[in-house]
Amino acid sequence: MIIGLTGGIASGKSTVSNLIKLEGIPVVDADLIAREVVEKGETAYEQIVKVFGTEILTVDGTLDRKKLGSIVFSDEHKRFLLNDIVHPAIRVRMQEKIEQWKQEGFKTIVLDIPLLYESKLTNLVEKVIVVYVDQQLQKERLKNRDQYSDEEALSRINAQLPLKEKITYADEVIHNNGSLDETKNQLLTILTKWNCL
Ligand code: ADP
């Protein structure tokens, strides 16, 4: 079974992902893959340079992610162009990782995809777990983790699809408002129900 793990910023995805790994289930990390596919020399890297020009490169030839980010942030058309290059590359690389884990004999594989719904990658997975937290606590945890001000934290939370909406699409929800033990118990209940343990 291929399970998608998602949520919102600082809702507890990494925390749950670590608990899943402790159960011996492999986790494919979409954020890591998104960085891998634009490394110097990769096909997506070459395509990005072709479309956006060498001015989005740093002196050592790697992608200037900050510069690229600010270009596409203010220009929807360019954002679509970039996504059309990066998303298929991520999809292909994730499928390769799934195949590798399958060949190693794993029956359950988790894909940790923070923007699962936003990036329309739902067809890669059979079931989805959304890690939920109330917005006030989400903001506090985000501020503590990344040293953001109230406004910075809130603007990042508001840039994503609301967690309350994401849980309506989920097969299962982990409520991460309580202790780590409570979160772990919910996870184990779900994995047991789906025969993954
Ligand atoms: P995400 O990966 O979704 O961005 P994290 O797993 O990094 O979120 O969690 C955000 C922050 O909240 C981290 O600092 C983490 O240690 C903390 N955290 C997560 N879950 C809990 C919990 N149940 N109790 C207390 N702190 C938590």
CSV table of C-alpha atoms and ligand atoms in Angstrom, one decimal:
chain,number,residue,atom,x,y,z
A,1,MET,CA,0.0,0.0,0.0
A,2,ILE,CA,1.2,3.5,-0.9
A,3,ILE,CA,0.2,6.0,1.7
A,4,GLY,CA,0.4,9.7,1.3
A,5,LEU,CA,1.3,11.7,4.4
A,6,THR,CA,0.4,15.4,4.3
A,7,GLY,CA,-0.7,18.3,6.5
A,8,GLY,CA,0.2,22.0,6.8
A,9,ILE,CA,3.4,23.8,7.7
A,10,ALA,CA,4.4,22.8,11.3
A,11,SER,CA,1.3,20.5,11.7
A,12,GLY,CA,3.6,17.7,12.6
A,13,LYS,CA,4.4,15.8,9.4
A,14,SER,CA,8.1,15.3,10.1
A,15,THR,CA,7.2,14.2,13.6
A,16,VAL,CA,4.8,11.6,12.3
A,17,SER,CA,7.2,10.7,9.5
A,18,ASN,CA,9.9,9.8,12.0
A,19,LEU,CA,7.4,7.7,14.0
A,20,ILE,CA,6.6,5.8,10.8
A,21,LYS,CA,10.3,5.2,10.1
A,22,LEU,CA,10.6,3.8,13.6
A,23,GLU,CA,8.0,1.2,12.7
A,24,GLY,CA,10.3,0.1,9.8
A,25,ILE,CA,8.2,1.6,7.1
A,26,PRO,CA,10.2,3.5,4.4
A,27,VAL,CA,9.3,7.1,3.8
A,28,VAL,CA,9.9,8.9,0.5
A,29,ASP,CA,10.4,12.7,1.2
A,30,ALA,CA,9.0,14.9,-1.5
A,31,ASP,CA,10.9,18.0,-0.3
A,32,LEU,CA,14.2,16.2,-0.5
A,33,ILE,CA,13.3,15.0,-4.0
A,34,ALA,CA,12.3,18.5,-5.1
A,35,ARG,CA,15.8,19.6,-4.2
A,36,GLU,CA,17.5,16.6,-5.9
A,37,VAL,CA,15.7,17.0,-9.2
A,38,VAL,CA,17.0,20.6,-9.7
A,39,GLU,CA,20.6,19.8,-8.8
A,40,LYS,CA,23.2,20.9,-11.4
A,41,GLY,CA,23.2,18.5,-14.3
A,42,GLU,CA,19.7,17.1,-13.8
A,43,THR,CA,17.3,17.3,-16.7
A,44,ALA,CA,14.9,19.7,-14.8
A,45,TYR,CA,17.9,21.9,-14.0
A,46,GLU,CA,18.8,22.2,-17.7
A,47,GLN,CA,15.2,23.0,-18.6
A,48,ILE,CA,15.0,25.7,-16.0
A,49,VAL,CA,18.2,27.4,-17.2
A,50,LYS,CA,16.8,27.3,-20.7
A,51,VAL,CA,13.6,28.9,-19.8
A,52,PHE,CA,14.7,31.4,-17.1
A,53,GLY,CA,18.3,32.1,-18.2
A,54,THR,CA,21.6,32.0,-16.4
A,55,GLU,CA,20.7,34.9,-14.2
A,56,ILE,CA,18.9,32.5,-11.9
A,57,LEU,CA,22.2,30.7,-11.2
A,58,THR,CA,24.6,31.4,-8.4
A,59,VAL,CA,28.3,31.9,-9.2
A,60,ASP,CA,29.0,28.1,-8.8
A,61,GLY,CA,26.3,27.3,-11.3
A,62,THR,CA,23.7,25.9,-8.9
A,63,LEU,CA,20.2,27.2,-8.9
A,64,ASP,CA,19.6,30.4,-6.9
A,65,ARG,CA,16.4,29.1,-5.3
A,66,LYS,CA,15.8,32.4,-3.6
A,67,LYS,CA,16.0,34.4,-6.8
A,68,LEU,CA,13.9,31.9,-8.7
A,69,GLY,CA,11.4,31.9,-5.9
A,70,SER,CA,11.0,35.7,-5.9
A,71,ILE,CA,10.6,35.6,-9.8
A,72,VAL,CA,7.8,33.0,-9.7
A,73,PHE,CA,6.2,34.4,-6.6
A,74,SER,CA,5.3,37.6,-8.4
A,75,ASP,CA,4.5,36.1,-11.8
A,76,GLU,CA,1.8,33.4,-12.1
A,77,HIS,CA,2.7,32.5,-15.7
A,78,LYS,CA,6.3,31.9,-14.8
A,79,ARG,CA,5.2,29.9,-11.7
A,80,PHE,CA,3.2,27.6,-14.0
A,81,LEU,CA,6.2,27.3,-16.3
A,82,LEU,CA,8.4,26.3,-13.4
A,83,ASN,CA,5.9,23.8,-12.0
A,84,ASP,CA,5.5,22.2,-15.4
A,85,ILE,CA,9.2,21.4,-15.4
A,86,VAL,CA,9.6,20.5,-11.7
A,87,HIS,CA,6.4,18.6,-10.9
A,88,PRO,CA,6.8,15.8,-13.6
A,89,ALA,CA,10.4,15.4,-12.5
A,90,ILE,CA,9.4,15.0,-8.9
A,91,ARG,CA,6.7,12.5,-9.9
A,92,VAL,CA,9.1,10.4,-12.0
A,93,ARG,CA,11.7,10.4,-9.2
A,94,MET,CA,9.2,9.4,-6.6
A,95,GLN,CA,8.0,6.6,-8.7
A,96,GLU,CA,11.6,5.3,-9.0
A,97,LYS,CA,12.0,5.4,-5.3
A,98,ILE,CA,8.7,3.5,-4.8
A,99,GLU,CA,10.0,0.8,-7.2
A,100,GLN,CA,13.2,0.5,-5.3
A,101,TRP,CA,11.5,0.0,-2.0
A,102,LYS,CA,9.1,-2.5,-3.6
A,103,GLN,CA,11.9,-4.5,-5.0
A,104,GLU,CA,13.5,-4.6,-1.5
A,105,GLY,CA,10.3,-6.3,-0.4
A,106,PHE,CA,8.4,-3.6,1.5
A,107,LYS,CA,4.6,-3.9,1.3
A,108,THR,CA,3.9,-0.4,2.7
A,109,ILE,CA,5.6,2.7,1.5
A,110,VAL,CA,4.8,6.2,2.8
A,111,LEU,CA,5.1,9.3,0.6
A,112,ASP,CA,5.7,12.5,2.7
A,113,ILE,CA,4.3,15.2,0.4
A,114,PRO,CA,3.6,18.5,2.2
A,115,LEU,CA,1.7,20.0,-0.8
A,116,LEU,CA,0.0,16.7,-1.8
A,117,TYR,CA,-3.3,18.5,-2.6
A,118,GLU,CA,-1.9,21.7,-3.9
A,119,SER,CA,0.5,19.9,-6.4
A,120,LYS,CA,-2.1,17.4,-7.5
A,121,LEU,CA,0.0,14.3,-6.7
A,122,THR,CA,-2.8,12.4,-5.1
A,123,ASN,CA,-2.9,9.8,-7.9
A,124,LEU,CA,0.5,8.5,-6.6
A,125,VAL,CA,-1.1,7.3,-3.4
A,126,GLU,CA,-3.9,4.9,-2.4
A,127,LYS,CA,-4.7,6.3,1.0
A,128,VAL,CA,-4.0,9.7,2.6
A,129,ILE,CA,-3.2,10.6,6.2
A,130,VAL,CA,-3.5,14.3,7.1
A,131,VAL,CA,-1.7,15.5,10.2
A,132,TYR,CA,-4.0,18.2,11.7
A,133,VAL,CA,-3.4,20.8,14.4
A,134,ASP,CA,-5.5,23.7,15.5
A,135,GLN,CA,-4.4,26.9,13.9
A,136,GLN,CA,-3.4,28.7,17.2
A,137,LEU,CA,-1.1,25.8,18.2
A,138,GLN,CA,0.2,25.5,14.6
A,139,LYS,CA,1.2,29.2,14.7
A,140,GLU,CA,2.9,28.8,18.1
A,141,ARG,CA,4.9,25.7,17.0
A,142,LEU,CA,5.9,27.3,13.8
A,143,LYS,CA,7.1,30.5,15.6
A,144,ASN,CA,9.1,28.3,18.1
A,145,ARG,CA,10.6,26.1,15.4
A,146,ASP,CA,11.6,28.7,12.8
A,147,GLN,CA,11.9,31.8,15.0
A,148,TYR,CA,9.2,33.6,13.1
A,149,SER,CA,7.2,36.6,14.3
A,150,ASP,CA,3.4,36.3,14.6
A,151,GLU,CA,2.9,37.9,11.2
A,152,GLU,CA,5.6,35.8,9.4
A,153,ALA,CA,4.1,32.6,10.8
A,154,LEU,CA,0.5,33.6,9.9
A,155,SER,CA,1.4,34.6,6.3
A,156,ARG,CA,3.1,31.2,5.8
A,157,ILE,CA,0.1,29.3,7.2
A,158,ASN,CA,-2.3,31.4,5.1
A,159,ALA,CA,-0.3,30.7,1.9
A,160,GLN,CA,-1.5,27.1,2.1
A,161,LEU,CA,-4.8,25.4,1.6
A,162,PRO,CA,-6.5,25.5,5.0
A,163,LEU,CA,-5.9,22.4,7.2
A,164,LYS,CA,-9.7,22.3,7.9
A,165,GLU,CA,-10.2,21.8,4.1
A,166,LYS,CA,-7.5,19.2,3.8
A,167,ILE,CA,-9.0,16.9,6.4
A,168,THR,CA,-12.2,16.7,4.4
A,169,TYR,CA,-10.2,14.9,1.7
A,170,ALA,CA,-8.3,12.6,4.0
A,171,ASP,CA,-8.9,8.9,4.6
A,172,GLU,CA,-7.6,9.3,8.1
A,173,VAL,CA,-6.7,12.3,10.3
A,174,ILE,CA,-4.1,12.4,13.0
A,175,HIS,CA,-5.0,15.1,15.5
A,176,ASN,CA,-1.6,16.4,16.7
A,177,ASN,CA,-2.9,18.8,19.4
A,178,GLY,CA,-1.9,16.6,22.2
A,179,SER,CA,1.2,14.7,23.4
A,180,LEU,CA,3.6,12.8,21.2
A,181,ASP,CA,2.2,9.6,22.8
A,182,GLU,CA,-1.3,10.4,21.7
A,183,THR,CA,-0.1,11.1,18.2
A,184,LYS,CA,1.8,7.9,18.1
A,185,ASN,CA,-1.3,5.9,19.3
A,186,GLN,CA,-3.4,7.4,16.5
A,187,LEU,CA,-0.8,6.5,14.0
A,188,LEU,CA,-0.5,2.9,15.2
A,189,THR,CA,-4.3,2.5,15.2
A,190,ILE,CA,-4.4,3.6,11.5
A,191,LEU,CA,-1.5,1.4,10.5
A,192,THR,CA,-3.0,-1.6,12.3
A,193,LYS,CA,-6.4,-1.0,10.6
A,194,TRP,CA,-4.7,-0.9,7.2
A,195,ASN,CA,-2.7,-4.0,8.0
A,196,CYS,CA,0.6,-2.2,7.6
A,197,LEU,CA,2.3,-3.5,10.8
B,1,ADP,P1,6.0,19.8,9.8
B,1,ADP,O1,6.9,18.7,9.4
B,1,ADP,O2,4.5,19.5,9.5
B,1,ADP,O3,6.3,21.2,9.3
B,1,ADP,P2,7.0,19.3,12.5
B,1,ADP,O4,6.9,17.8,12.7
B,1,ADP,O5,8.4,19.9,12.3
B,1,ADP,O6,6.0,19.9,11.5
B,1,ADP,O7,6.4,20.0,13.8
B,1,ADP,C1,6.4,21.4,14.0
B,1,ADP,C2,7.0,21.7,15.4
B,1,ADP,O8,6.1,21.3,16.4
B,1,ADP,C3,8.4,21.0,15.7
B,1,ADP,O9,9.2,21.8,16.4
B,1,ADP,C4,7.9,19.8,16.5
B,1,ADP,O10,9.0,19.3,17.4
B,1,ADP,C5,6.7,20.3,17.3
B,1,ADP,N1,5.7,19.3,17.5
B,1,ADP,C6,5.2,18.5,16.6
B,1,ADP,N2,4.3,17.6,17.2
B,1,ADP,C7,4.2,18.0,18.5
B,1,ADP,C8,3.5,17.5,19.7
B,1,ADP,N3,2.6,16.5,19.6
B,1,ADP,N4,3.8,18.1,20.9
B,1,ADP,C9,4.7,19.0,21.0
B,1,ADP,N5,5.4,19.5,20.0
B,1,ADP,C10,5.2,19.0,18.7
